[in-house]
GROMACS .gro file of C-alpha atoms in nm:
model
  118
    1MET     CA    1  -3.039   1.570   0.708
    2THR     CA    2  -2.985   1.754   0.380
    3GLN     CA    3  -2.645   1.818   0.234
    4ASP     CA    4  -2.555   2.139   0.060
    5PRO     CA    5  -2.549   2.050  -0.314
    6THR     CA    6  -2.254   2.284  -0.374
    7SER     CA    7  -2.034   2.114  -0.117
    8GLU     CA    8  -1.805   1.828  -0.210
    9PRO     CA    9  -1.932   1.481  -0.123
   10SER     CA   10  -1.759   1.313   0.168
   11PRO     CA   11  -1.504   1.049   0.066
   12ARG     CA   12  -1.629   0.693   0.096
   13MET     CA   13  -1.428   0.385   0.169
   14ARG     CA   14  -1.439   0.130  -0.111
   15VAL     CA   15  -1.581  -0.187   0.034
   16ALA     CA   16  -1.671  -0.514  -0.133
   17ARG     CA   17  -2.044  -0.570  -0.104
   18GLY     CA   18  -2.281  -0.847  -0.185
   19PRO     CA   19  -2.336  -1.200  -0.068
   20LYS     CA   20  -1.988  -1.321  -0.166
   21ARG     CA   21  -1.675  -1.127  -0.078
   22PRO     CA   22  -1.354  -1.188  -0.272
   23ASP     CA   23  -1.170  -1.503  -0.170
   24TYR     CA   24  -0.796  -1.459  -0.216
   25MET     CA   25  -0.626  -1.701   0.022
   26GLY     CA   26  -0.888  -1.977   0.043
   27ASN     CA   27  -0.951  -1.895   0.409
   28ARG     CA   28  -1.193  -1.621   0.510
   29ASP     CA   29  -1.011  -1.539   0.835
   30LEU     CA   30  -0.677  -1.521   0.657
   31ASP     CA   31  -0.831  -1.294   0.392
   32ARG     CA   32  -0.963  -1.061   0.663
   33PHE     CA   33  -0.626  -1.057   0.835
   34MET     CA   34  -0.444  -0.978   0.512
   35MET     CA   35  -0.688  -0.694   0.433
   36MET     CA   36  -0.633  -0.545   0.779
   37PHE     CA   37  -0.257  -0.596   0.754
   38THR     CA   38  -0.241  -0.431   0.413
   39ALA     CA   39  -0.446  -0.136   0.539
   40LEU     CA   40  -0.208  -0.105   0.834
   41ILE     CA   41   0.093  -0.103   0.601
   42GLY     CA   42  -0.074   0.182   0.410
   43GLU     CA   43  -0.108   0.377   0.735
   44VAL     CA   44   0.256   0.311   0.829
   45SER     CA   45   0.362   0.432   0.485
   46ALA     CA   46   0.160   0.752   0.527
   47LEU     CA   47   0.316   0.807   0.871
   48ARG     CA   48   0.665   0.761   0.727
   49ASP     CA   49   0.591   1.021   0.458
   50ARG     CA   50   0.457   1.259   0.720
   51LEU     CA   51   0.765   1.207   0.940
   52ASP     CA   52   0.985   1.270   0.637
   53THR     CA   53   0.798   1.597   0.579
   54HIS     CA   54   0.869   1.697   0.941
   55GLU     CA   55   1.238   1.622   0.887
   56LEU     CA   56   1.252   1.818   0.561
   57LEU     CA   57   1.080   2.117   0.722
   58ALA     CA   58   1.321   2.103   1.016
   59ALA     CA   59   1.620   2.086   0.781
   60ALA     CA   60   1.487   2.398   0.607
   61GLY     CA   61   1.456   2.573   0.945
   62ARG     CA   62   1.077   2.582   0.929
   63VAL     CA   63   0.829   2.494   1.204
   64ALA     CA   64   0.624   2.181   1.137
   65THR     CA   65   0.274   2.314   1.195
   66PRO     CA   66  -0.023   2.121   1.056
   67GLU     CA   67  -0.066   2.395   0.795
   68ALA     CA   68   0.301   2.385   0.694
   69ILE     CA   69   0.291   2.006   0.664
   70GLU     CA   70  -0.022   2.008   0.446
   71ALA     CA   71   0.110   2.290   0.224
   72PHE     CA   72   0.459   2.140   0.188
   73GLU     CA   73   0.566   2.079  -0.172
   74ILE     CA   74   0.798   1.781  -0.195
   75PRO     CA   75   1.107   1.848  -0.410
   76GLY     CA   76   1.156   1.607  -0.703
   77GLU     CA   77   1.465   1.433  -0.561
   78ASP     CA   78   1.281   1.371  -0.234
   79THR     CA   79   0.982   1.227  -0.422
   80ALA     CA   80   1.212   0.969  -0.583
   81ARG     CA   81   1.378   0.893  -0.249
   82ARG     CA   82   1.040   0.846  -0.081
   83ALA     CA   83   0.925   0.614  -0.358
   84ALA     CA   84   1.243   0.405  -0.320
   85THR     CA   85   1.202   0.393   0.059
   86ARG     CA   86   0.837   0.289   0.024
   87GLU     CA   87   0.925   0.020  -0.230
   88ALA     CA   88   1.199  -0.118  -0.003
   89MET     CA   89   0.960  -0.128   0.294
   90LEU     CA   90   0.693  -0.312   0.092
   91ARG     CA   91   0.951  -0.561  -0.034
   92ARG     CA   92   1.065  -0.629   0.324
   93VAL     CA   93   0.711  -0.664   0.457
   94PHE     CA   94   0.582  -0.882   0.174
   95ARG     CA   95   0.914  -1.066   0.115
   96VAL     CA   96   0.779  -1.416   0.182
   97ALA     CA   97   0.475  -1.368  -0.042
   98LEU     CA   98   0.691  -1.220  -0.320
   99GLU     CA   99   0.939  -1.508  -0.299
  100GLU     CA  100   0.657  -1.763  -0.321
  101LEU     CA  101   0.503  -1.578  -0.616
  102GLU     CA  102   0.837  -1.569  -0.800
  103LEU     CA  103   0.890  -1.941  -0.730
  104ALA     CA  104   0.543  -2.025  -0.858
  105GLN     CA  105   0.602  -1.817  -1.173
  106HIS     CA  106   0.938  -1.987  -1.229
  107GLU     CA  107   0.782  -2.333  -1.189
  108GLU     CA  108   0.497  -2.240  -1.423
  109THR     CA  109   0.746  -2.120  -1.687
  110ALA     CA  110   0.951  -2.438  -1.648
  111ASN     CA  111   0.638  -2.656  -1.681
  112PHE     CA  112   0.529  -2.465  -1.990
  113ALA     CA  113   0.874  -2.506  -2.147
  114GLU     CA  114   0.868  -2.882  -2.078
  115GLU     CA  115   0.520  -2.917  -2.228
  116SER     CA  116   0.612  -2.726  -2.543
  117VAL     CA  117   0.919  -2.949  -2.600
  118GLU     CA  118   0.712  -3.266  -2.586
   0.00000   0.00000   0.00000
């Protein structure tokens, strides 16, 4: 099957390859779960943005057709609001991990301060 050289290449998913995949959590099953979970959060975020576009079109009295949704230009103030909403959602979803990271960073800073005093 030959592809037309003038056409754009199809987008490819970025996937880790090779004999050893990245090990983030020290448990392969947990790593897989977290990768799936993170991908799902990305999809939820995209759905929220799309729903917001529907709402903005409706508020402007426009019909939310697929073409209207794809062509919709997001006003600047709505871009900032979306970014804040997305950030809040990610903070809620990853709250436990963020708290543990902040605690670990605080402990590391405290240990470094103690070592430098000695």
